[in-house]
Amino acid sequence: MEYKGIKSTNDIPKQGNPRGQEPAAPSNALALPGPEGSRDQGKGVSENALVVGPTLQSRGKNEGGLPGKSTTVIPASSSSSYRNFSTSAIIERIPSRWPRPEWHAPWKNYRVISGHLGWVRSIAFDPSNTWFCTGSADRTIKIWDVASGKLKYTLTGHIEQIRGLAVSTRHTYMFSAGDDKQVKCWDLEQNKVIRSYHGHLSGVYCLALHPTIDLLLTGGRDSVCRVWDIRTKMQAYALAGHDNTVCSVFTRPTDPQVVTGSHDSTIKFWDLRYGKTMTTLTHHKKSVRALARHPTEHSFASASAENIKKFNLPRGEFLHNMLSQQKTIINAMAINEDGVMVTGGDNGSLWFWDWKSGHNFQQAQTIVQPGSLDSEAAIYAASFDLTGSRLITCEADKTIKMWKQDENATPETHPVNFKPPKDIRRF
Amino acid sequence: MMKPPLNEILPAAKSTVSTVYDHSNDPWFKERFSVVESEKSVVLKGKVVPRYLQREGFVPRKVDDFGDGGAFPEIHIAQYPLDMGRNRSAKPGSKILPVTVDAHGNVAYDAIVRQDENSKKIVYSQHKDIVPKILKNVEEEDDMDEDEELQKEIEQTTQETKAALEKIVNVRLSAAQPKNVPQHNSESKYIKYKPSQQSAAFNSGANERIIRMVEMPVDPLEPPKFKHKRVPRASGSPPVPVMHSPPRPVTVKDQQDWKIPPCISNWKNPKGYTIPLDKRLAADGRGLQDVQINDNFAKLSEALYVAEQKAREAVAMRSKVQKEMMMKEKERKEQELRALAQKARAERTGTVVAPPPSSMATPMDDMDTRGDYDTVRERQKDAPPKESREEREERLKRDKIREERKRERERERRLEAKDAAMGKKSKITRDRDRDISEKIALGGANVGNGKGGGEVMYDQRLFNQEKGMDSGFATDDQYNVYDKGLFTAQPTLSTLYKPKKDVDGEMYGGADEQMDKIMKTERFKPDKAFTGTSERAGPRDRPVEFDREVEEADPFGLDQFLTEVKKGKKAMDKVGGGGTMRASGGSSTRDGYDGGSGRSRIGFEKGK
């Protein structure tokens, strides 16, 4: 296969399909339209991965003769031959194969840092994991110590709220972007703005750094994602194609190197060589305000108000929805290496998910700091630290909250209450 | 080895020019004589058209499918024999998408979304693309291998991307750099030529001329000569199928949740809309919170009420007791007085009467005492037998009158009490609560204490008004608008400026000094008269004097006659006093009556 991100193993079908021996197979076959099934039977031997009820026998024979590579993605409907079948027929066999969630300790808030004078809208971690910076609606960037939560420095220079922050792993630079259409490059040795990237026609909502090339990507309200050459301040591309604000972006070292989510409810993959769209994902119904890449796997999640969806990466295949619905606008999402995903909503709900199964194992609610309105409970940014053991959320009550896992919790005290999805109505 | 023929080696002739006209190439000739040849070719390569009734499944598409003939009416398909009617301008392949099938022979309906630009992209268009899939664990063997592969891929991608970006950035940079302003070619070219007209008249007789050609210098800062036009943005990437279910219809609850009440301010309403009172109250926000009243308020008011009640009772009791005591006291005093009176009477008459019962007597035997008293009086009445008959009669009359008066008073009192109880106003209280402000306004307040009342008061201001409509309008040239000061009540002098004492004394001088200055100023006094007038200019020192006209003699005895009439009128007054018509005699008679109208009076004279 052309995408090397996908591992190939021969024995996957055996593992992944314990149903092969199930005697219930004939009943499934009833759901299949006759003519296609019969056609499959006729041609089945020459095809790969045909898992239709009536052809169980032929598949059994087929296993050894499968081509050397197969995807690790095991579609619930095993092959394209399913495409005209009813949804119920396809989904019926999912629950038994749905992965069981891992146990994760519940998270609890252990520190509240108040220091900003406005909504805290963005966060970025230092590659050394000793400090982090937050950008706020009070037009300042503040740098905090991770261990103690003490303020280390305050940077001013923006004239509107700061919506995007990133710290370079390859330089001593920090990048910030804000509603004032400005994108700034800060030298952390002098704590000064040394470059500013001019070109956005409206507020800049998100910012990302390319992992291997000196590129800066910013997306904004002008519905364009701009690619900047860091050193020369030149705009290499304006990735135009979205119909609405680009509010989330992340980058990868391999293709697709840029993924953007937008208020037009689409996700686009971009080819950085030509500045063209590679793929457009239209699975969401509402604006995609948060994107998060899994740190190790080749997959990412996208959050919109109606659903959180998981996609496979090089090709952008839809994997599945998260199993519950948060029912709020989701502004922030973060994933750590242990497979904990966290989403922060506009109503202050902070939900923790098991990445593998999409099971929501904890629903936390932030408590606004005294003096704030109840309506000021909103989480605008969230990030795990580099080890993944601490979570930091930036909120509308002008505070920064730090979360960690409960050490005393055991699977016995907090059992996983999980039922595999029986009937998936929403895609 | 065989040599190829020469005409194969040589390239085809580009043009053939024959010296003799070849009529066989002439269209006219071809039209007539090449028919046979073309027929021959048709016969040679023409497809065999199935015979009639055997044309099932035969689809004529090309020209030679039709043989030599026209369309086949029994085949229901668009046919273009001899290409007649076929639209040649449109390329048939561009818009028609061939039906494609997948490996199983199913029609790939999504081929339509994978055209043009999208053909190079991943386009998800099928139902299975939105069905959940489960990601398997990848953490297995080959980790190293995979990492290596990944590294390689990353490197490769990085290199390619870097190269592509560098190219773009360099182009942009060089465009922005000022160093490559196009340098105009400073080299000059010399052209030497011989003019065609070689004569002494032209070119000042020169044989040859040399011209130096230099490129015209261009101003690097010159603004562009052509206007840049905005080019509409190229259409973005072609649309891809929408992979989500259609949006749910909005429920009633959703709609209600989204209803944002209009902003109503209690302070601003620039458009001046009428805002219902309930909306205003809602905007106030005071109605939104429940009022919590402390229980202690109720307790306090209860306690206060009880205390007040008790206090009232106590006061009432005390006053009752006091009243009783006072009554008793009064009783005792009365008894004493009565006893004294009796004693005095007894002394006068000389008879000793038994003393009246003591003051200690209870009110119960009050009647008895009165009875006693009456008997005493009776006795007293009987006692002096000396009074004469007249006296007695007189006394009886007096008594009768007294009785009568007493009864009347009592009756009146009773009536009054009844009226007061009924809510009526009695004669006495009637005038008590009347509004007397109008009386005061009319100057009637003085009536009571001044002249002793009885006199009817009129509003004096309404008298002697010659300004009403019935007096007619004043003539135009009369300037009597401001005949009086506006505020007559306000004394004019007080409003005039008067210097105050010892204020700004050193600046303007003392008060007297200033006053003098003001008084003696000549500024506003007329000191010039109109020329030609006899009047003296300057201030007058005496009042205006009028010359009395010399009285003429009374040749006809008119004056005398008039005085007689005057005298006679006095006698007349009594006569005509009761009449309805009042006659005033003569214009000269002034009897204090000032007629209301300004007309000249009509005089009535009594005929003699």
Coordinates of N, CA and C in Angstrom, one line a residue, chain A residues 115-123 133-142 144 154-165 176-180 204 376 378 380-381 394-400:
Chain A
G115 N -4.5 35.3 37.2 CA -3.4 36.3 37.0 C -3.8 37.1 35.7
H116 N -4.5 36.5 34.8 CA -4.9 37.2 33.6 C -6.0 38.1 34.0
L117 N -6.2 39.1 33.1 CA -7.3 40.1 33.4 C -8.4 39.9 32.3
G118 N -8.3 38.9 31.6 CA -9.3 38.6 30.6 C -9.4 37.1 30.3
W119 N -10.3 36.8 29.4 CA -10.4 35.4 29.0 C -9.0 34.8 28.6
V120 N -8.7 33.7 29.0 CA -7.5 33.0 28.6 C -7.8 32.1 27.4
R121 N -7.2 32.4 26.3 CA -7.7 31.8 25.1 C -6.7 30.9 24.4
S122 N -5.5 30.9 24.8 CA -4.5 30.0 24.1 C -3.4 29.5 25.1
I123 N -2.9 28.4 24.8 CA -1.8 27.9 25.6 C -0.8 27.2 24.8
C133 N 3.1 29.0 28.3 CA 2.7 30.4 28.1 C 1.2 30.4 27.7
T134 N 0.5 31.4 28.2 CA -0.9 31.5 27.9 C -1.2 32.9 27.3
G135 N -2.0 32.9 26.3 CA -2.4 34.2 25.7 C -3.9 34.5 26.1
S136 N -4.1 35.8 26.3 CA -5.4 36.1 26.9 C -6.0 37.3 26.2
A137 N -7.3 37.5 26.5 CA -8.0 38.6 26.0 C -7.6 39.9 26.6
D138 N -6.7 39.9 27.6 CA -6.2 41.1 28.1 C -5.0 41.6 27.4
R139 N -4.7 40.9 26.2 CA -3.7 41.3 25.3 C -2.3 41.0 25.7
T140 N -2.2 40.2 26.7 CA -0.9 39.8 27.2 C -0.6 38.4 27.0
I141 N 0.7 38.0 26.9 CA 1.1 36.6 27.0 C 1.8 36.5 28.3
K142 N 1.4 35.5 29.1 CA 2.1 35.3 30.3 C 2.8 34.0 30.3
W144 N 4.4 31.0 32.6 CA 4.2 30.4 34.0 C 5.1 29.3 34.2
T154 N 5.6 38.5 31.7 CA 4.5 39.0 31.0 C 4.9 39.7 29.7
L155 N 4.4 39.3 28.6 CA 4.8 39.9 27.3 C 3.6 40.7 26.8
T156 N 3.9 41.9 26.4 CA 2.8 42.7 25.8 C 3.3 43.1 24.4
G157 N 2.3 43.4 23.6 CA 2.7 43.7 22.2 C 1.5 43.6 21.3
H158 N 0.6 42.7 21.6 CA -0.6 42.6 20.8 C -1.6 43.6 21.3
I159 N -2.5 43.9 20.4 CA -3.5 45.0 20.7 C -4.9 44.4 20.7
E160 N -5.0 43.1 20.6 CA -6.3 42.4 20.8 C -6.0 41.1 21.4
Q161 N -7.1 40.3 21.6 CA -6.9 39.1 22.3 C -6.0 38.1 21.5
I162 N -5.3 37.3 22.2 CA -4.3 36.4 21.6 C -5.0 35.0 21.5
R163 N -5.1 34.5 20.3 CA -5.8 33.3 20.0 C -4.9 32.1 19.7
G164 N -3.7 32.4 19.4 CA -2.8 31.2 19.0 C -1.5 31.4 19.6
L165 N -0.9 30.3 20.1 CA 0.4 30.4 20.6 C 1.2 29.1 20.2
S176 N 3.0 34.0 18.2 CA 1.6 34.3 18.8 C 0.8 35.0 17.7
A177 N -0.5 34.7 17.7 CA -1.4 35.3 16.8 C -2.6 35.8 17.5
G178 N -3.2 36.8 17.0 CA -4.4 37.4 17.7 C -5.4 37.9 16.8
D179 N -6.5 38.4 17.5 CA -7.6 39.0 16.8 C -7.2 40.3 16.1
D180 N -6.0 40.9 16.4 CA -5.6 42.1 15.8 C -4.9 41.9 14.4
V204 N -6.8 36.4 13.5 CA -6.1 35.1 13.3 C -6.6 34.2 14.5
E376 N -19.7 32.5 32.7 CA -18.3 32.6 32.3 C -17.5 31.3 32.5
A378 N -16.3 28.7 30.6 CA -16.0 28.2 29.3 C -14.6 27.9 29.2
Y380 N -11.5 27.5 26.8 CA -11.1 28.0 25.5 C -9.9 27.2 25.0
A381 N -9.1 26.7 25.9 CA -7.9 26.0 25.4 C -7.5 25.0 26.4
C394 N -7.5 26.6 29.9 CA -7.6 28.0 30.0 C -9.1 28.4 29.8
E395 N -9.5 29.3 30.7 CA -10.9 29.4 30.8 C -11.4 30.9 30.8
A396 N -12.7 31.0 30.6 CA -13.3 32.3 30.5 C -13.4 33.1 31.8
D397 N -13.2 32.4 32.9 CA -13.3 33.1 34.2 C -11.9 33.6 34.5
K398 N -11.0 33.8 33.5 CA -9.7 34.4 33.6 C -8.7 33.6 34.4
T399 N -9.0 32.4 34.6 CA -8.1 31.5 35.3 C -7.5 30.5 34.4
I400 N -6.4 29.9 34.9 CA -5.8 28.7 34.3 C -5.9 27.6 35.3

